[in-house]
Tab-separated table of C-alpha atoms and ligand atoms in Angstrom:
chain	number	residue	atom	x	y	z
A	1	MET	CA	87.134	117.061	124.441
A	2	SER	CA	91.256	117.548	123.924
A	3	ALA	CA	92.181	115.368	126.396
A	4	THR	CA	95.789	113.484	126.476
A	5	ARG	CA	95.132	110.385	128.112
A	6	HIS	CA	98.599	108.158	127.923
A	7	SER	CA	99.530	104.652	127.677
A	8	LYS	CA	101.716	102.028	127.475
A	9	LEU	CA	98.936	100.164	124.563
A	10	LEU	CA	97.165	102.025	122.535
A	11	ILE	CA	94.800	99.696	120.748
A	12	VAL	CA	92.494	101.362	117.439
A	13	GLY	CA	89.803	99.146	116.536
A	14	SER	CA	86.878	98.010	118.771
A	15	GLY	CA	86.890	94.258	115.863
A	16	PRO	CA	88.100	90.506	116.817
A	17	ALA	CA	91.447	92.247	116.173
A	18	GLY	CA	90.986	95.558	118.751
A	19	TYR	CA	88.847	93.293	121.439
A	20	THR	CA	91.737	90.544	121.659
A	21	ALA	CA	94.095	92.881	121.515
A	22	GLY	CA	92.617	94.862	124.906
A	23	LEU	CA	92.148	91.290	126.233
A	24	TYR	CA	95.315	89.846	126.566
A	25	GLY	CA	96.798	93.934	126.694
A	26	ALA	CA	95.337	93.604	130.256
A	27	ARG	CA	95.662	90.865	131.346
A	28	ALA	CA	99.309	91.757	131.370
A	29	MET	CA	98.912	94.679	132.950
A	30	LEU	CA	99.656	97.734	130.042
A	31	ASP	CA	96.404	98.925	131.491
A	32	PRO	CA	95.662	99.216	126.664
A	33	VAL	CA	93.282	102.349	126.360
A	34	LEU	CA	91.586	101.215	123.388
A	35	VAL	CA	89.261	103.596	120.965
A	36	GLN	CA	86.262	101.854	118.337
A	37	GLY	CA	85.813	104.262	115.783
A	38	ILE	CA	83.240	104.165	114.126
A	39	GLN	CA	81.772	101.279	114.165
A	40	PRO	CA	81.921	99.869	117.376
A	41	GLY	CA	82.365	95.525	117.200
A	42	GLY	CA	83.667	95.806	113.707
A	43	GLN	CA	82.272	94.143	110.278
A	44	LEU	CA	80.555	91.427	113.060
A	45	THR	CA	78.022	94.255	113.704
A	46	ILE	CA	76.429	94.152	110.515
A	47	THR	CA	75.566	90.253	110.274
A	48	THR	CA	73.215	87.384	111.751
A	49	GLU	CA	74.046	84.639	112.557
A	50	VAL	CA	78.062	83.367	112.967
A	51	GLU	CA	78.409	79.854	112.449
A	52	ASN	CA	82.172	79.780	112.669
A	53	TRP	CA	83.571	81.339	116.147
A	54	PRO	CA	84.315	78.250	117.850
A	55	GLY	CA	82.176	77.328	120.885
A	56	ASP	CA	79.194	78.936	119.872
A	57	LEU	CA	77.039	76.113	117.780
A	58	GLU	CA	75.346	79.655	116.448
A	59	VAL	CA	76.236	82.970	117.740
A	60	GLN	CA	74.994	86.958	116.521
A	61	GLY	CA	77.623	88.375	115.292
A	62	PRO	CA	76.377	91.652	117.330
A	63	ASP	CA	75.849	89.787	120.726
A	64	LEU	CA	78.769	88.253	120.364
A	65	MET	CA	80.828	91.800	119.787
A	66	VAL	CA	79.168	92.702	122.657
A	67	ARG	CA	80.128	89.720	125.099
A	68	MET	CA	84.129	90.893	123.191
A	69	GLU	CA	83.705	94.299	124.707
A	70	ALA	CA	82.577	93.327	128.208
A	71	HIS	CA	85.301	90.558	128.260
A	72	CYS	CA	87.538	93.424	127.592
A	73	ARG	CA	86.090	95.465	130.130
A	74	LYS	CA	86.671	92.582	132.956
A	75	PHE	CA	89.887	92.678	132.518
A	76	GLY	CA	90.530	96.302	132.775
A	77	THR	CA	90.678	98.360	129.660
A	78	GLU	CA	89.450	101.891	128.866
A	79	ILE	CA	87.437	101.791	126.277
A	80	ILE	CA	86.781	105.130	124.450
A	81	ALA	CA	83.783	106.067	121.707
A	82	ASP	CA	86.178	108.175	120.000
A	83	HIS	CA	87.786	107.580	115.726
A	84	ILE	CA	90.811	108.409	115.039
A	85	ALA	CA	92.007	110.273	112.150
A	86	ALA	CA	95.333	111.194	112.501
A	87	LEU	CA	98.780	109.287	113.610
A	88	ASP	CA	101.816	110.410	114.740
A	89	LEU	CA	104.521	107.308	114.557
A	90	SER	CA	107.366	109.554	113.783
A	91	GLN	CA	107.990	109.671	117.765
A	92	ARG	CA	107.734	108.027	120.667
A	93	PRO	CA	105.059	107.885	122.383
A	94	PHE	CA	102.703	107.454	118.992
A	95	ARG	CA	100.104	110.297	119.165
A	96	ALA	CA	96.660	109.420	117.975
A	97	THR	CA	94.343	112.465	117.825
A	98	GLY	CA	90.812	111.370	118.169
A	99	GLU	CA	88.246	114.317	115.747
A	100	SER	CA	86.645	114.508	119.629
A	101	GLY	CA	89.953	116.640	119.299
A	102	ALA	CA	91.068	114.820	122.903
A	103	THR	CA	95.130	113.667	122.649
A	104	TYR	CA	96.137	109.773	122.822
A	105	LEU	CA	99.302	108.595	123.593
A	106	GLY	CA	101.121	105.104	123.262
A	107	ASP	CA	103.875	104.191	123.903
A	108	THR	CA	102.691	100.878	121.703
A	109	LEU	CA	100.260	101.103	118.972
A	110	VAL	CA	98.477	97.796	117.903
A	111	LEU	CA	96.254	98.951	114.551
A	112	ALA	CA	93.487	97.066	114.222
A	113	THR	CA	90.639	99.243	111.827
A	114	GLY	CA	89.799	96.235	109.440
A	115	ALA	CA	87.991	96.243	106.984
A	116	GLN	CA	85.284	98.127	105.051
A	117	ALA	CA	83.118	97.442	102.126
A	118	ARG	CA	83.882	97.399	98.468
A	119	TRP	CA	81.568	99.558	96.065
A	120	LEU	CA	81.324	98.421	92.835
A	121	GLY	CA	82.552	102.491	91.268
A	122	LEU	CA	79.643	103.094	89.221
A	123	PRO	CA	77.841	106.911	88.800
A	124	SER	CA	74.887	105.182	88.744
A	125	GLU	CA	75.676	102.973	91.507
A	126	GLU	CA	76.525	106.342	93.916
A	127	THR	CA	73.300	107.676	92.987
A	128	TYR	CA	70.863	105.234	94.509
A	129	LYS	CA	72.656	104.616	97.887
A	130	GLY	CA	70.330	104.427	100.301
A	131	PHE	CA	67.706	105.030	98.156
A	132	GLY	CA	67.676	101.374	97.093
A	133	VAL	CA	71.712	100.455	96.735
A	134	SER	CA	72.615	99.238	99.853
A	135	ALA	CA	75.868	97.227	101.745
A	136	CYS	CA	74.103	95.272	104.233
A	137	ALA	CA	72.092	93.365	104.301
A	138	THR	CA	71.319	92.464	107.865
A	139	CYS	CA	70.378	96.762	107.961
A	140	ASP	CA	68.277	97.528	105.826
A	141	GLY	CA	66.583	94.292	103.580
A	142	PHE	CA	63.433	94.111	105.842
A	143	PHE	CA	62.508	97.467	103.687
A	144	PHE	CA	62.097	95.334	100.859
A	145	ARG	CA	59.539	93.024	102.408
A	146	GLY	CA	57.527	90.577	99.701
A	147	GLN	CA	60.038	92.607	96.790
A	148	GLU	CA	62.212	91.334	94.021
A	149	VAL	CA	66.934	92.657	95.026
A	150	ALA	CA	69.120	92.416	93.677
A	151	VAL	CA	72.941	91.235	95.122
A	152	ILE	CA	76.538	91.760	93.077
A	153	GLY	CA	79.414	88.778	94.391
A	154	GLY	CA	79.626	85.581	93.874
A	155	GLY	CA	81.995	85.325	97.992
A	156	ASN	CA	80.697	84.560	101.675
A	157	THR	CA	79.687	87.804	101.918
A	158	ALA	CA	77.208	87.279	98.626
A	159	VAL	CA	76.507	84.541	99.709
A	160	GLU	CA	75.272	84.995	102.867
A	161	GLU	CA	73.265	88.365	102.405
A	162	ALA	CA	71.653	86.672	99.102
A	163	LEU	CA	70.650	83.937	102.149
A	164	PHE	CA	69.076	86.499	104.739
A	165	LEU	CA	67.564	88.486	101.735
A	166	THR	CA	65.096	85.518	101.281
A	167	ASN	CA	63.366	86.182	105.129
A	168	PHE	CA	61.617	89.214	103.346
A	169	ALA	CA	62.491	89.213	99.570
A	170	GLY	CA	59.940	87.773	97.476
A	171	LYS	CA	62.964	86.743	94.594
A	172	VAL	CA	67.074	86.969	94.787
A	173	THR	CA	68.586	87.108	91.634
A	174	LEU	CA	72.326	87.076	92.795
A	175	VAL	CA	74.228	87.997	89.584
A	176	HIS	CA	78.121	87.094	89.729
A	177	ARG	CA	80.998	87.675	87.221
A	178	ARG	CA	82.128	84.085	86.967
A	179	ASP	CA	80.128	80.864	86.856
A	180	ALA	CA	81.395	79.327	89.846
A	181	LEU	CA	80.836	80.865	93.181
A	182	ARG	CA	83.820	82.334	95.830
A	183	ALA	CA	81.533	80.935	98.859
A	184	GLU	CA	82.094	78.233	100.653
A	185	LYS	CA	80.827	74.578	99.851
A	186	ILE	CA	78.050	74.640	102.681
A	187	LEU	CA	76.997	78.332	101.643
A	188	GLN	CA	77.370	77.756	98.422
A	189	ASN	CA	75.187	74.216	98.623
A	190	ARG	CA	72.097	76.483	100.815
A	191	LEU	CA	71.786	79.438	98.162
A	192	LEU	CA	71.979	76.716	95.687
A	193	ARG	CA	68.775	74.991	96.526
A	194	ASN	CA	66.629	78.280	97.735
A	195	PRO	CA	64.185	78.100	96.041
A	196	LYS	CA	63.985	81.823	95.891
A	197	VAL	CA	67.385	82.149	93.880
A	198	GLU	CA	68.609	82.401	90.895
A	199	VAL	CA	72.022	82.880	90.039
A	200	LEU	CA	73.105	84.834	87.314
A	201	TRP	CA	76.451	83.753	85.933
A	202	ASN	CA	78.619	85.423	83.847
A	203	HIS	CA	76.509	88.806	84.310
A	204	VAL	CA	77.886	91.997	85.100
A	205	LEU	CA	76.588	94.744	87.118
A	206	ASP	CA	76.840	97.700	84.360
A	207	GLU	CA	74.102	100.389	85.858
A	208	VAL	CA	71.608	100.768	88.415
A	209	LEU	CA	68.127	101.802	86.394
A	210	GLY	CA	66.265	103.785	89.085
A	211	GLU	CA	63.551	106.485	88.480
A	212	ALA	CA	63.873	110.438	90.783
A	213	ASP	CA	60.928	111.004	91.938
A	214	PRO	CA	60.878	109.515	94.288
A	215	LYS	CA	64.281	108.176	94.152
A	216	GLY	CA	63.943	104.914	93.814
A	217	VAL	CA	65.590	101.799	91.924
A	218	THR	CA	64.303	100.204	89.567
A	219	GLY	CA	66.016	97.589	87.702
A	220	ILE	CA	69.663	96.877	87.001
A	221	ARG	CA	70.887	96.737	83.608
A	222	VAL	CA	73.391	93.092	83.357
A	223	ARG	CA	76.283	92.332	80.831
A	224	HIS	CA	76.736	89.068	79.488
A	225	VAL	CA	80.896	89.134	80.309
A	226	ALA	CA	80.803	87.012	77.081
A	227	THR	CA	79.507	87.780	74.988
A	228	ASP	CA	78.109	91.037	76.188
A	229	ALA	CA	74.595	90.714	75.932
A	230	VAL	CA	72.771	93.047	77.499
A	231	ARG	CA	69.368	92.510	80.041
A	232	ASP	CA	67.403	95.207	83.173
A	233	ILE	CA	65.834	93.271	85.427
A	234	ALA	CA	62.888	94.539	87.019
A	235	VAL	CA	64.115	95.078	91.352
A	236	THR	CA	63.809	98.386	94.273
A	237	GLY	CA	66.571	97.013	95.550
A	238	VAL	CA	70.547	96.277	95.059
A	239	PHE	CA	72.972	95.127	97.441
A	240	VAL	CA	76.626	94.895	96.613
A	241	ALA	CA	78.811	92.347	98.341
A	242	ILE	CA	81.426	92.312	96.455
A	243	GLY	CA	84.501	91.843	99.188
A	244	HIS	CA	85.998	94.735	101.401
A	245	ALA	CA	89.251	96.978	101.455
A	246	PRO	CA	91.385	97.455	104.628
A	247	ALA	CA	91.193	100.642	106.335
A	248	SER	CA	94.518	101.199	106.216
A	249	GLU	CA	94.039	104.898	105.078
A	250	LEU	CA	95.639	106.083	108.451
A	251	VAL	CA	98.984	104.405	108.198
A	252	ALA	CA	99.093	104.730	103.873
A	253	ASP	CA	102.468	107.206	103.572
A	254	LEU	CA	104.007	106.113	107.829
A	255	LEU	CA	104.113	101.967	107.381
A	256	LYS	CA	105.444	99.923	104.661
A	257	MET	CA	102.466	98.209	103.119
A	258	GLN	CA	101.501	95.431	100.586
A	259	PRO	CA	99.768	95.466	97.402
A	260	GLY	CA	95.692	95.902	97.181
A	261	GLY	CA	96.207	98.723	100.690
A	262	TYR	CA	97.217	96.176	103.428
A	263	VAL	CA	100.011	97.580	106.520
A	264	TRP	CA	102.772	94.959	105.558
A	265	VAL	CA	104.086	93.318	108.703
A	266	GLU	CA	107.067	90.644	109.434
A	267	PRO	CA	106.171	87.672	108.499
A	268	GLY	CA	105.264	85.030	111.820
A	269	THR	CA	104.425	88.255	113.699
A	270	THR	CA	102.775	91.932	114.227
A	271	ARG	CA	105.144	93.280	113.637
A	272	THR	CA	105.151	96.004	111.171
A	273	SER	CA	107.567	99.118	108.993
A	274	VAL	CA	108.161	100.701	112.448
A	275	PRO	CA	109.218	98.692	116.411
A	276	GLY	CA	106.170	99.334	119.060
A	277	VAL	CA	103.721	99.507	116.111
A	278	PHE	CA	101.493	96.169	115.831
A	279	ALA	CA	99.099	95.158	113.173
A	280	ALA	CA	96.324	92.870	113.451
A	281	GLY	CA	92.844	91.577	111.916
A	282	ASP	CA	91.958	91.881	108.510
A	283	ILE	CA	94.355	95.583	108.162
A	284	VAL	CA	96.885	92.966	107.760
A	285	ASP	CA	95.617	90.538	105.982
A	286	PRO	CA	94.172	89.198	102.136
A	287	HIS	CA	93.777	86.408	102.755
A	288	TYR	CA	91.768	84.579	105.547
A	289	ARG	CA	89.663	87.747	106.982
A	290	GLN	CA	87.843	85.734	109.443
A	291	ALA	CA	86.735	86.399	112.997
A	292	VAL	CA	89.046	83.789	114.626
A	293	THR	CA	92.176	84.693	112.627
A	294	SER	CA	91.144	88.377	113.591
A	295	ALA	CA	91.075	87.399	117.660
A	296	GLY	CA	94.156	85.552	117.064
A	297	MET	CA	96.340	88.058	115.093
A	298	GLY	CA	94.982	90.588	117.782
A	299	CYS	CA	96.639	88.363	121.005
A	300	MET	CA	100.089	88.451	119.057
A	301	ALA	CA	99.369	91.996	118.629
A	302	ALA	CA	98.934	92.209	122.706
A	303	LEU	CA	101.895	89.484	123.427
A	304	ASP	CA	104.635	91.578	120.348
A	305	ALA	CA	103.808	94.902	122.277
A	306	GLU	CA	104.486	93.310	125.908
A	307	ARG	CA	107.517	91.901	124.866
A	308	PHE	CA	108.997	95.277	122.830
A	309	LEU	CA	108.275	97.157	126.550
A	310	ALA	CA	109.484	94.088	129.295
A	311	GLU	CA	112.616	94.666	125.673
A	312	LYS	CA	113.235	98.232	125.996
A	313	ASP	CA	113.139	98.012	130.380
A	314	ALA	CA	115.810	94.780	129.934
B	1	FAD	P1	86.505	94.962	111.861
B	1	FAD	O1	85.725	94.342	112.532
B	1	FAD	O2	86.789	94.992	110.159
B	1	FAD	O3	86.439	96.108	113.141
B	1	FAD	C1	87.376	96.997	112.083
B	1	FAD	C2	87.557	97.958	113.316
B	1	FAD	O4	88.304	99.260	113.471
B	1	FAD	C3	86.178	99.228	113.788
B	1	FAD	O5	85.570	99.069	115.369
B	1	FAD	C4	86.372	100.282	112.989
B	1	FAD	O6	84.938	101.261	113.857
B	1	FAD	C5	87.587	101.073	113.940
B	1	FAD	N1	88.395	101.205	112.945
B	1	FAD	C6	88.396	102.147	111.626
B	1	FAD	N2	89.462	103.164	111.180
B	1	FAD	C7	89.154	103.724	112.521
B	1	FAD	C8	89.439	104.997	113.647
B	1	FAD	N3	90.501	105.590	112.545
B	1	FAD	N4	90.066	104.963	114.437
B	1	FAD	C9	89.103	104.841	115.684
B	1	FAD	N5	88.559	103.162	114.755
B	1	FAD	C10	88.823	103.077	114.227
B	1	FAD	N6	84.178	85.982	109.526
B	1	FAD	C11	83.840	85.103	110.112
B	1	FAD	O7	84.662	84.334	110.801
B	1	FAD	N7	82.980	84.132	110.311
B	1	FAD	C12	82.263	84.799	109.990
B	1	FAD	O8	79.725	84.399	109.556
B	1	FAD	C13	81.946	86.246	109.336
B	1	FAD	N8	80.225	87.141	108.528
B	1	FAD	C14	81.108	87.941	108.483
B	1	FAD	C15	79.780	88.623	107.202
B	1	FAD	C16	79.971	90.127	107.097
B	1	FAD	C17	78.611	90.808	106.920
B	1	FAD	C18	80.696	90.459	106.829
B	1	FAD	C19	80.834	91.927	106.674
B	1	FAD	C20	82.224	89.680	107.436
B	1	FAD	C21	81.715	88.554	107.718
B	1	FAD	N9	83.475	87.944	108.580
B	1	FAD	C22	82.768	86.582	108.614
B	1	FAD	C23	84.812	88.078	108.512
B	1	FAD	C24	84.850	89.153	110.134
B	1	FAD	O9	83.661	90.073	110.106
B	1	FAD	C25	86.263	89.694	110.225
B	1	FAD	O10	87.566	89.311	109.555
B	1	FAD	C26	86.331	90.810	111.235
B	1	FAD	O11	85.383	90.618	112.147
B	1	FAD	C27	88.408	91.251	111.313
B	1	FAD	O12	88.315	92.169	112.121
B	1	FAD	P2	88.629	92.985	113.034
B	1	FAD	O13	89.281	93.371	113.786
B	1	FAD	O14	90.413	93.050	111.705
B	1	FAD	O15	88.009	94.314	112.419
B	2	NAP	P1	85.396	88.248	98.549
B	2	NAP	O1	85.381	86.838	99.564
B	2	NAP	O2	86.866	88.498	98.611
B	2	NAP	O3	84.519	87.958	98.168
B	2	NAP	C1	84.322	89.080	96.904
B	2	NAP	C2	83.493	88.266	95.475
B	2	NAP	O4	82.867	89.838	95.056
B	2	NAP	C3	83.884	87.702	94.980
B	2	NAP	O5	83.087	87.261	94.363
B	2	NAP	C4	84.165	88.769	94.089
B	2	NAP	O6	84.439	87.857	92.366
B	2	NAP	C5	83.015	89.474	93.803
B	2	NAP	N1	83.703	90.267	93.218
B	2	NAP	C6	85.173	91.435	93.373
B	2	NAP	N2	84.856	92.753	92.693
B	2	NAP	C7	84.327	92.898	92.228
B	2	NAP	C8	83.518	93.498	90.823
B	2	NAP	N3	83.996	94.390	90.308
B	2	NAP	N4	82.169	92.999	89.581
B	2	NAP	C9	81.571	91.759	90.454
B	2	NAP	N5	83.005	91.348	91.319
B	2	NAP	C10	83.231	91.478	91.983
B	2	NAP	O7	85.016	89.194	100.246
B	2	NAP	P2	83.660	88.926	100.867
B	2	NAP	O8	82.827	87.315	100.240
B	2	NAP	O9	82.656	90.323	101.508
B	2	NAP	O10	84.284	88.098	101.697
B	2	NAP	C11	85.189	88.956	102.904
B	2	NAP	C12	86.348	87.744	103.661
B	2	NAP	O11	84.983	87.552	105.522
B	2	NAP	C13	86.292	86.602	103.567
B	2	NAP	O12	87.381	86.002	103.784
B	2	NAP	C14	85.066	85.724	103.851
B	2	NAP	O13	85.706	84.253	104.159
B	2	NAP	C15	85.157	86.469	104.846
B	2	NAP	N6	83.391	86.351	105.648
B	2	NAP	C16	83.271	84.654	105.867
B	2	NAP	C17	81.332	84.872	106.264
B	2	NAP	C18	81.665	83.712	107.366
B	2	NAP	O14	82.511	82.323	107.395
B	2	NAP	N7	80.671	83.021	107.040
B	2	NAP	C19	80.969	85.817	105.857
B	2	NAP	C20	81.404	86.305	104.606
B	2	NAP	C21	82.277	86.973	105.145
B	2	NAP	P3	86.170	86.886	92.003
B	2	NAP	O15	85.417	85.565	92.861
B	2	NAP	O16	85.391	86.382	90.642
B	2	NAP	O17	86.534	87.179	92.494
């Protein structure tokens, strides 16, 4: 496909920020085009229960994102399954090139490409990725029925992954580099009460241990951060849950950035350093990184884009 599609509002990303921008943009009659990327629905599609989306006491992440997509479509946002490979922000309309070969032009652009799982960067982690090392318990937990697994990290994701894994695994060891968890208190309490969970405080993962034939994980080598004492623990699965990095590589050289690879926006707005380009959700947010804050910023981005176009026409 090499078609060119021109819209008043082009949205890149289909997480809570992108879909909310689509909803508000469509209701503002901007006829948005939204390019979903390789993870339609974004990060919430790899989790299970979401308990802090206002108005839903409990909702499955993937179901919530299906509803957001339907809501967005209902008001007329055109949703396209493609992944943007390159952006040209040097002139308006802005130009995005999809991996399909299609070109998307936008009088305004909302970037809502979110974040991706971070890895530790160990060679052994790389060796066993997909062979016992994973960053998604929801995707891979089922393979570890009755086995012993480890989770690395101490934030909400690590604790949720560990709790989810107790549905399958015989034992879950959570390895955390400090003596206190970063996760919400309610999740911490659930974790610490769970008889299948052991928390290994003040330890880091030095190496994933495994064998070549058949390729698979047999254990982890962990190190105490204060004493440097090393010990091996037998596990068959390792779930790395040490946070997420903003998916900003498309614009790293095109927009003003914040430390850590987050896109800079003018405080209190979604305006980036290029007029007409707006950014929303986890790609701009090193602090909150929630579905509800991302959705809120998606709303702001569509309203900011509408105002930008109105001022141009005035
Ligand atoms: P994302 O959800 O990250 O979506 C990014 C989108 O951009 C994706 O659709 C992707 O396909 C697209 N994209 C990326 N690059 C491109 C490209 N080049 N071209 C086109 N599209 C592209 N938050 C909560 O509030 N409650 C929870 O219970 C909760 N649980 C979580 C559980 C897990 C396991 C994880 C990982 C996160 C959880 N979060 C939770 C955080 C929440 O998911 C994020 O804050 C939120 O999804 C961010 O939304 P976003 O729209 O900014 O981006
Ligand atoms: P996070 O909050 O950044 O936590 C990352 C954890 O990994 C921290 O405990 C950190 O340790 C540890 N870590 C980071 N680098 C490490 C390394 N190199 N080696 C060992 N440990 C390392 O990330 P997250 O848990 O993925 O959460 C991301 C965002 O999504 C957060 O805002 C979170 O609230 C949100 N989220 C929300 C929910 C929910 O509301 N239920 C669920 C999941 C995620 P330190 O603590 O020492 O820094």
